[in-house]
Each structure stands twice: as C-alpha cells, then as structure tokens.
Amino acid sequence: MKLIKSIFLFILCLSSVKTFSQYTDVINSNRPGVSRSAFSVGTNVAQFEIGPYILNEKRTPATKTEVSGFGIDFAARYGFLWEELELNIEGTYQNDTKSYSSGLKKDETRANFKNFNIGAKYLVYDPNKNKEDKPNLYSYHANRGFKWSSLIPAVSVAGGLNFDSEDNPYTATTVDGVSYRGVLITQNNFAGGWVFVTNFMLDRIGSDQTDLNYTLTLTHSFNSKWVMFAETQGIKSDFYADNLFRFGAGYLLGKNLQLDTALTFNTKDTPSVLNISFGVSYRIDRHDTSN
C-alpha cells in the first residue's frame, strides 16, 4: 500500500509541469513489437491492441518436451487528465498442450494468463518540448540529415500491479496474488522515419519470481502506410531465461486502425521458440485539439 501511495504522489508532483501535446493525427500503437512507446495516446483517447498468436516450443535436452498451442496479447490504453499520463490494462492469455516424448507422462493441457497487469505510464521528459527547430531554407539535405539533438531521448516511467492466480503453469509454483511492476522507457525519433525504443522492466516485484526484462526495438516507416521493425528481448529470472528476436511489419488501414504481423524466435533449445502473431490496433478518438 505504501508503494501505491508513493507512485500516486509521484504522478501528482509531475502534474505540476506544464503539459504539451503528444496527440498524433494517426494511431500510435505499441504493436507489432512488445515494447512500450514513451508517449501516451493523448487525453480522451481510448485505444485497444489485440494480437492472436500460434506457438511451438521444443525442449530437446533431458526432458524432451514440446509445447504447441495459441494465445492472445491484449492491451487497453486511455489518455487521462494530462497529455503525459496514460492508464492501461495489458496481458497475455495462452492455451496449449505440453507433450512428453518419453511417454512416461501424459500430455498436459494448460490454459491461463501468462501475465495480467493494471498500470499507468507518465512522460517525464520530451526533448521536443518548447523546441525551436526552424527549417533550413537553403538546404533540403540539411533538413533530412542527422541531428545530434536526436540522440537525446524522450523518457517515461511506468508502473503497475500484476495479478497471478494460484497454480499457474506459466509462473513459479509459489507465485500467487498481487505483485508490482516498474518500467523505464526511452524513445529516440530520428530523421528518415527511424525510431528506437528501449524498455527496462523489473516485473513481479515482491513475489518469489522477480523478472528482469529488457526490450530494444528499431522501427522504420517507409511511407505513410507501411512500417517494419526488428526487436530483441531479454528475460532473466530463476524461473525462466531467454533471448528472443522479433521481426514484423504494420500497415495503417485508416487513421484509427492498424494491422500487423510478427515472427518471434530464439537461438537455443531449452526450449526453442517459434511464434507467429497477427494483430490489430484500433482507437476511439475524442481528443480535444483546441487546447
């Protein structure tokens, strides 16, 4: 309870900073990667991001097991009170079958939330706030070129509550109930449609399974419709550790609707991972642009 109060007071202190708009004319989704953008969706904007996926995991040494099934990643985001603040609900639900090649054990059918979190995100610093970057009227290439100022990232902090049920096959056996999450987010927007996002997360704080998770995402928009990305994700805990690689693309079907697909894999066999996802992001835009 003390931690929750501290987070709330921290957000109230930050609210004394003069607000500035993060709203964009088109949808700004966290998909198709798993990293979180530093920016919120904008006040009075509700956004929904859903991604069904199919998976196959094989563990060849010792136990020789295989997991196959499907799941769905989901998130609901809402810009609340200030442009910098976003409330969110996010999680992953999975249904799969774990098969044992030795034949000594029966196949297991499993289904549960791999994670379920309610939280908030706040933009602490935006390098573009009050920026007076006038175009060079004499050089087109100067306006398209690299700017050293782009190395300074936007910075956000996020936190939330995890809810894990008892006897969850996707967590350590002793994990049950409420735990905490803290995330540091940075984002660089470079010339030419390049965006680099980093997430550093400490998850399930206060439980017997504290996860250290980092995600690095590089995105490139080729035009106003198409975007492609490459991502690496590291997970480290006593229960599970992995390094995942993810590639995919997104397509803007309308200013409030985005479709995407991604392929996830790793390079080890304890277990090997192959995951194919398809997603959609949709926003309900009631943002007041008069402010």
Tab-separated table of C-alpha atoms in Angstrom:
chain	number	residue	atom	x	y	z
A	1	MET	CA	0.000	0.000	0.000
A	2	LYS	CA	2.897	2.395	0.757
A	3	LEU	CA	4.337	1.743	-2.717
A	4	ILE	CA	0.979	2.542	-4.382
A	5	LYS	CA	0.722	5.803	-2.431
A	6	SER	CA	4.286	6.743	-3.393
A	7	ILE	CA	3.573	6.171	-7.098
A	8	PHE	CA	0.388	8.258	-6.890
A	9	LEU	CA	2.164	11.140	-5.122
A	10	PHE	CA	4.965	10.998	-7.689
A	11	ILE	CA	2.463	11.375	-10.530
A	12	LEU	CA	0.765	14.286	-8.741
A	13	CYS	CA	4.109	16.062	-8.430
A	14	LEU	CA	4.815	15.565	-12.103
A	15	SER	CA	1.424	17.008	-12.992
A	16	SER	CA	2.631	20.457	-11.916
A	17	VAL	CA	4.792	20.534	-15.076
A	18	LYS	CA	3.239	22.432	-17.973
A	19	THR	CA	1.522	19.992	-20.314
A	20	PHE	CA	2.246	19.613	-24.012
A	21	SER	CA	0.525	17.631	-26.685
A	22	GLN	CA	1.519	14.063	-27.563
A	23	TYR	CA	-1.562	13.516	-29.670
A	24	THR	CA	-1.000	12.421	-33.282
A	25	ASP	CA	-3.407	12.542	-36.217
A	26	VAL	CA	-2.998	8.790	-36.796
A	27	ILE	CA	-2.977	5.891	-34.354
A	28	ASN	CA	0.272	5.328	-32.433
A	29	SER	CA	0.315	1.657	-31.441
A	30	ASN	CA	2.847	-0.293	-29.376
A	31	ARG	CA	2.344	-3.172	-31.791
A	32	PRO	CA	3.670	-5.133	-33.623
A	33	GLY	CA	6.540	-5.331	-31.113
A	34	VAL	CA	6.174	-5.826	-27.357
A	35	SER	CA	7.998	-2.681	-26.237
A	36	ARG	CA	6.060	0.307	-24.944
A	37	SER	CA	6.312	3.733	-26.535
A	38	ALA	CA	7.413	6.630	-24.342
A	39	PHE	CA	4.368	8.650	-25.422
A	40	SER	CA	0.756	8.311	-24.366
A	41	VAL	CA	-2.211	8.034	-26.715
A	42	GLY	CA	-3.460	11.536	-25.806
A	43	THR	CA	-6.213	12.698	-23.481
A	44	ASN	CA	-9.694	11.308	-24.081
A	45	VAL	CA	-8.345	8.706	-26.495
A	46	ALA	CA	-9.171	5.032	-25.868
A	47	GLN	CA	-7.024	2.538	-27.730
A	48	PHE	CA	-7.280	-1.246	-27.998
A	49	GLU	CA	-4.453	-3.503	-29.191
A	50	ILE	CA	-5.034	-7.240	-29.719
A	51	GLY	CA	-2.731	-9.888	-31.173
A	52	PRO	CA	-3.646	-13.586	-31.516
A	53	TYR	CA	-0.660	-15.883	-31.998
A	54	ILE	CA	0.292	-19.509	-32.536
A	55	LEU	CA	3.353	-21.019	-30.895
A	56	ASN	CA	5.624	-24.035	-30.889
A	57	GLU	CA	8.328	-24.697	-28.300
A	58	LYS	CA	10.646	-27.711	-28.196
A	59	ARG	CA	12.995	-28.668	-25.392
A	60	THR	CA	15.439	-31.279	-26.681
A	61	PRO	CA	17.945	-31.906	-23.867
A	62	ALA	CA	16.963	-34.133	-20.954
A	63	THR	CA	13.156	-33.790	-20.719
A	64	LYS	CA	12.400	-33.686	-24.489
A	65	THR	CA	9.077	-31.878	-24.349
A	66	GLU	CA	7.061	-29.942	-26.906
A	67	VAL	CA	4.521	-27.173	-26.336
A	68	SER	CA	2.086	-26.183	-29.073
A	69	GLY	CA	-0.991	-24.006	-28.906
A	70	PHE	CA	-2.278	-20.477	-29.259
A	71	GLY	CA	-2.741	-17.320	-27.262
A	72	ILE	CA	-3.645	-13.666	-27.398
A	73	ASP	CA	-1.829	-10.500	-26.334
A	74	PHE	CA	-4.133	-7.631	-25.403
A	75	ALA	CA	-3.914	-4.055	-24.165
A	76	ALA	CA	-6.368	-1.240	-23.455
A	77	ARG	CA	-4.883	2.268	-23.175
A	78	TYR	CA	-6.552	5.521	-22.161
A	79	GLY	CA	-5.181	9.077	-22.002
A	80	PHE	CA	-6.352	10.516	-18.700
A	81	LEU	CA	-6.272	14.015	-17.137
A	82	TRP	CA	-2.963	15.163	-18.669
A	83	GLU	CA	-1.330	14.598	-22.033
A	84	GLU	CA	1.599	12.860	-20.356
A	85	LEU	CA	-0.478	10.316	-18.419
A	86	GLU	CA	-1.815	7.032	-19.734
A	87	LEU	CA	-3.749	4.340	-17.878
A	88	ASN	CA	-3.528	0.806	-19.224
A	89	ILE	CA	-4.581	-2.798	-18.825
A	90	GLU	CA	-2.457	-5.405	-20.576
A	91	GLY	CA	-1.823	-9.113	-20.538
A	92	THR	CA	-1.357	-12.409	-22.335
A	93	TYR	CA	-3.673	-15.426	-22.238
A	94	GLN	CA	-2.392	-18.773	-23.547
A	95	ASN	CA	-3.885	-22.204	-24.187
A	96	ASP	CA	-1.512	-25.019	-25.125
A	97	THR	CA	-0.645	-28.703	-24.854
A	98	LYS	CA	2.635	-29.875	-23.339
A	99	SER	CA	3.711	-33.231	-24.767
A	100	TYR	CA	6.366	-35.586	-23.366
A	101	SER	CA	8.238	-37.621	-25.985
A	102	SER	CA	9.412	-40.165	-23.396
A	103	GLY	CA	5.866	-41.464	-22.949
A	104	LEU	CA	6.287	-41.705	-19.167
A	105	LYS	CA	3.980	-38.738	-18.592
A	106	LYS	CA	0.601	-37.901	-20.054
A	107	ASP	CA	0.183	-34.816	-22.200
A	108	GLU	CA	-0.838	-31.716	-20.251
A	109	THR	CA	-3.485	-29.278	-21.448
A	110	ARG	CA	-2.770	-25.876	-19.964
A	111	ALA	CA	-4.609	-22.545	-20.024
A	112	ASN	CA	-4.100	-19.364	-18.013
A	113	PHE	CA	-2.900	-15.778	-18.090
A	114	LYS	CA	0.861	-15.631	-18.575
A	115	ASN	CA	0.565	-12.096	-17.229
A	116	PHE	CA	-2.176	-9.616	-16.361
A	117	ASN	CA	-1.302	-6.081	-15.328
A	118	ILE	CA	-3.121	-2.841	-14.491
A	119	GLY	CA	-0.921	0.228	-14.522
A	120	ALA	CA	-0.033	3.725	-15.665
A	121	LYS	CA	2.669	5.470	-17.708
A	122	TYR	CA	3.910	9.045	-17.409
A	123	LEU	CA	6.141	11.006	-19.787
A	124	VAL	CA	8.835	12.597	-17.630
A	125	TYR	CA	10.860	14.311	-20.345
A	126	ASP	CA	10.343	15.192	-24.009
A	127	PRO	CA	13.348	16.733	-25.808
A	128	ASN	CA	10.983	18.352	-28.322
A	129	LYS	CA	9.130	20.362	-25.701
A	130	ASN	CA	9.442	24.087	-26.459
A	131	LYS	CA	11.918	23.245	-29.215
A	132	GLU	CA	12.515	25.933	-31.816
A	133	ASP	CA	13.981	23.887	-34.654
A	134	LYS	CA	13.372	26.046	-37.696
A	135	PRO	CA	13.942	24.506	-41.134
A	136	ASN	CA	16.985	25.421	-43.178
A	137	LEU	CA	15.511	27.325	-46.113
A	138	TYR	CA	18.682	26.946	-48.161
A	139	SER	CA	19.352	23.202	-47.824
A	140	TYR	CA	16.916	20.335	-48.353
A	141	HIS	CA	19.567	17.810	-47.352
A	142	ALA	CA	20.263	19.633	-44.106
A	143	ASN	CA	16.625	19.188	-43.109
A	144	ARG	CA	16.776	15.449	-43.939
A	145	GLY	CA	20.159	14.872	-42.329
A	146	PHE	CA	21.216	13.623	-38.925
A	147	LYS	CA	20.861	15.981	-35.962
A	148	TRP	CA	22.881	15.449	-32.782
A	149	SER	CA	19.881	16.575	-30.739
A	150	SER	CA	18.029	13.431	-31.855
A	151	LEU	CA	20.350	11.396	-29.584
A	152	ILE	CA	18.530	12.837	-26.557
A	153	PRO	CA	15.573	10.514	-25.907
A	154	ALA	CA	12.110	11.066	-24.553
A	155	VAL	CA	11.870	9.372	-21.146
A	156	SER	CA	8.856	7.804	-19.446
A	157	VAL	CA	8.295	5.808	-16.288
A	158	ALA	CA	5.589	3.178	-15.861
A	159	GLY	CA	4.332	1.052	-13.025
A	160	GLY	CA	1.533	-1.330	-12.246
A	161	LEU	CA	0.068	-4.249	-10.370
A	162	ASN	CA	0.364	-7.862	-11.547
A	163	PHE	CA	-2.365	-10.377	-10.743
A	164	ASP	CA	-1.353	-14.059	-10.783
A	165	SER	CA	-3.675	-16.926	-9.940
A	166	GLU	CA	-2.751	-19.956	-7.869
A	167	ASP	CA	-1.290	-23.000	-9.690
A	168	ASN	CA	-0.491	-21.007	-12.821
A	169	PRO	CA	1.623	-23.220	-15.147
A	170	TYR	CA	3.358	-20.154	-16.616
A	171	THR	CA	4.816	-18.887	-13.321
A	172	ALA	CA	6.820	-20.348	-10.464
A	173	THR	CA	4.748	-22.587	-8.202
A	174	THR	CA	4.964	-20.197	-5.247
A	175	VAL	CA	3.736	-17.138	-7.193
A	176	ASP	CA	0.169	-16.167	-6.284
A	177	GLY	CA	-1.686	-12.899	-5.825
A	178	VAL	CA	-0.507	-9.315	-6.353
A	179	SER	CA	2.993	-8.130	-7.225
A	180	TYR	CA	4.465	-4.939	-8.668
A	181	ARG	CA	5.999	-3.764	-11.943
A	182	GLY	CA	8.346	-0.884	-12.735
A	183	VAL	CA	9.480	0.197	-16.229
A	184	LEU	CA	11.916	2.786	-17.577
A	185	ILE	CA	11.206	3.745	-21.220
A	186	THR	CA	13.263	5.787	-23.660
A	187	GLN	CA	12.461	6.757	-27.256
A	188	ASN	CA	14.542	8.415	-29.968
A	189	ASN	CA	12.878	9.725	-33.124
A	190	PHE	CA	15.484	10.040	-35.874
A	191	ALA	CA	15.261	11.631	-39.319
A	192	GLY	CA	14.079	9.485	-42.200
A	193	GLY	CA	11.343	7.656	-40.275
A	194	TRP	CA	13.592	5.761	-37.826
A	195	VAL	CA	12.508	5.250	-34.202
A	196	PHE	CA	14.497	3.495	-31.448
A	197	VAL	CA	12.729	2.440	-28.239
A	198	THR	CA	14.175	0.825	-25.114
A	199	ASN	CA	12.280	-0.728	-22.196
A	200	PHE	CA	13.926	-1.833	-18.962
A	201	MET	CA	11.459	-3.635	-16.714
A	202	LEU	CA	11.567	-5.164	-13.254
A	203	ASP	CA	8.476	-7.363	-13.014
A	204	ARG	CA	6.663	-9.289	-10.267
A	205	ILE	CA	8.459	-7.304	-7.585
A	206	GLY	CA	7.605	-8.664	-4.151
A	207	SER	CA	6.960	-12.218	-5.344
A	208	ASP	CA	9.191	-15.310	-5.446
A	209	GLN	CA	9.709	-14.725	-9.188
A	210	THR	CA	11.186	-11.309	-9.876
A	211	ASP	CA	11.800	-10.936	-13.615
A	212	LEU	CA	14.360	-8.640	-15.217
A	213	ASN	CA	13.241	-7.834	-18.747
A	214	TYR	CA	14.750	-5.581	-21.406
A	215	THR	CA	13.460	-4.849	-24.919
A	216	LEU	CA	15.187	-2.917	-27.719
A	217	THR	CA	13.079	-2.027	-30.767
A	218	LEU	CA	14.125	-0.353	-34.024
A	219	THR	CA	11.281	0.776	-36.301
A	220	HIS	CA	11.372	2.263	-39.787
A	221	SER	CA	8.432	3.776	-41.659
A	222	PHE	CA	8.830	3.515	-45.433
A	223	ASN	CA	5.834	5.730	-46.149
A	224	SER	CA	2.620	6.908	-44.502
A	225	LYS	CA	1.180	3.357	-44.591
A	226	TRP	CA	3.960	0.804	-44.027
A	227	VAL	CA	6.275	0.307	-41.054
A	228	MET	CA	8.748	-2.511	-40.337
A	229	PHE	CA	10.588	-3.339	-37.129
A	230	ALA	CA	13.313	-5.502	-35.577
A	231	GLU	CA	13.394	-6.255	-31.870
A	232	THR	CA	15.400	-8.135	-29.271
A	233	GLN	CA	14.011	-9.071	-25.865
A	234	GLY	CA	15.912	-10.449	-22.898
A	235	ILE	CA	14.233	-12.206	-19.968
A	236	LYS	CA	16.055	-13.228	-16.795
A	237	SER	CA	14.649	-14.869	-13.658
A	238	ASP	CA	15.128	-18.018	-11.601
A	239	PHE	CA	12.045	-19.482	-13.302
A	240	TYR	CA	12.787	-18.684	-16.953
A	241	ALA	CA	15.513	-17.023	-19.018
A	242	ASP	CA	15.625	-16.344	-22.753
A	243	ASN	CA	16.774	-14.045	-25.536
A	244	LEU	CA	14.073	-13.541	-28.155
A	245	PHE	CA	14.284	-11.963	-31.594
A	246	ARG	CA	11.280	-10.488	-33.336
A	247	PHE	CA	10.670	-9.128	-36.846
A	248	GLY	CA	7.493	-7.855	-38.437
A	249	ALA	CA	5.502	-5.135	-40.131
A	250	GLY	CA	2.483	-2.923	-39.598
A	251	TYR	CA	0.045	-1.421	-42.088
A	252	LEU	CA	-2.071	1.668	-41.469
A	253	LEU	CA	-5.516	0.811	-42.821
A	254	GLY	CA	-7.032	4.083	-41.600
A	255	LYS	CA	-6.037	6.867	-39.249
A	256	ASN	CA	-7.584	4.928	-36.340
A	257	LEU	CA	-6.861	1.359	-37.477
A	258	GLN	CA	-3.598	-0.588	-37.846
A	259	LEU	CA	-2.938	-4.226	-38.843
A	260	ASP	CA	0.313	-6.054	-38.083
A	261	THR	CA	2.161	-9.355	-38.108
A	262	ALA	CA	5.369	-10.577	-36.459
A	263	LEU	CA	7.644	-13.611	-36.165
A	264	THR	CA	9.354	-14.428	-32.846
A	265	PHE	CA	12.174	-16.952	-32.371
A	266	ASN	CA	15.284	-17.659	-30.297
A	267	THR	CA	18.606	-19.438	-30.832
A	268	LYS	CA	18.621	-22.028	-28.033
A	269	ASP	CA	16.926	-25.384	-27.440
A	270	THR	CA	15.911	-25.100	-23.765
A	271	PRO	CA	13.388	-24.543	-25.244
A	272	SER	CA	13.472	-23.404	-28.869
A	273	VAL	CA	10.721	-20.868	-29.588
A	274	LEU	CA	8.730	-20.140	-32.738
A	275	ASN	CA	5.802	-17.753	-32.530
A	276	ILE	CA	3.716	-16.179	-35.317
A	277	SER	CA	1.318	-13.361	-34.452
A	278	PHE	CA	-1.299	-11.272	-36.228
A	279	GLY	CA	-2.659	-8.149	-34.623
A	280	VAL	CA	-4.980	-5.191	-34.865
A	281	SER	CA	-4.957	-1.815	-33.103
A	282	TYR	CA	-7.973	0.483	-33.003
A	283	ARG	CA	-8.575	3.800	-31.272
A	284	ILE	CA	-11.650	5.790	-30.321
A	285	ASP	CA	-10.532	9.377	-30.774
A	286	ARG	CA	-12.258	12.045	-28.687
A	287	HIS	CA	-9.224	14.221	-28.231
A	288	ASP	CA	-9.858	17.956	-27.994
A	289	THR	CA	-7.417	19.594	-30.428
A	290	SER	CA	-8.486	23.093	-29.426
A	291	ASN	CA	-6.229	23.078	-26.348
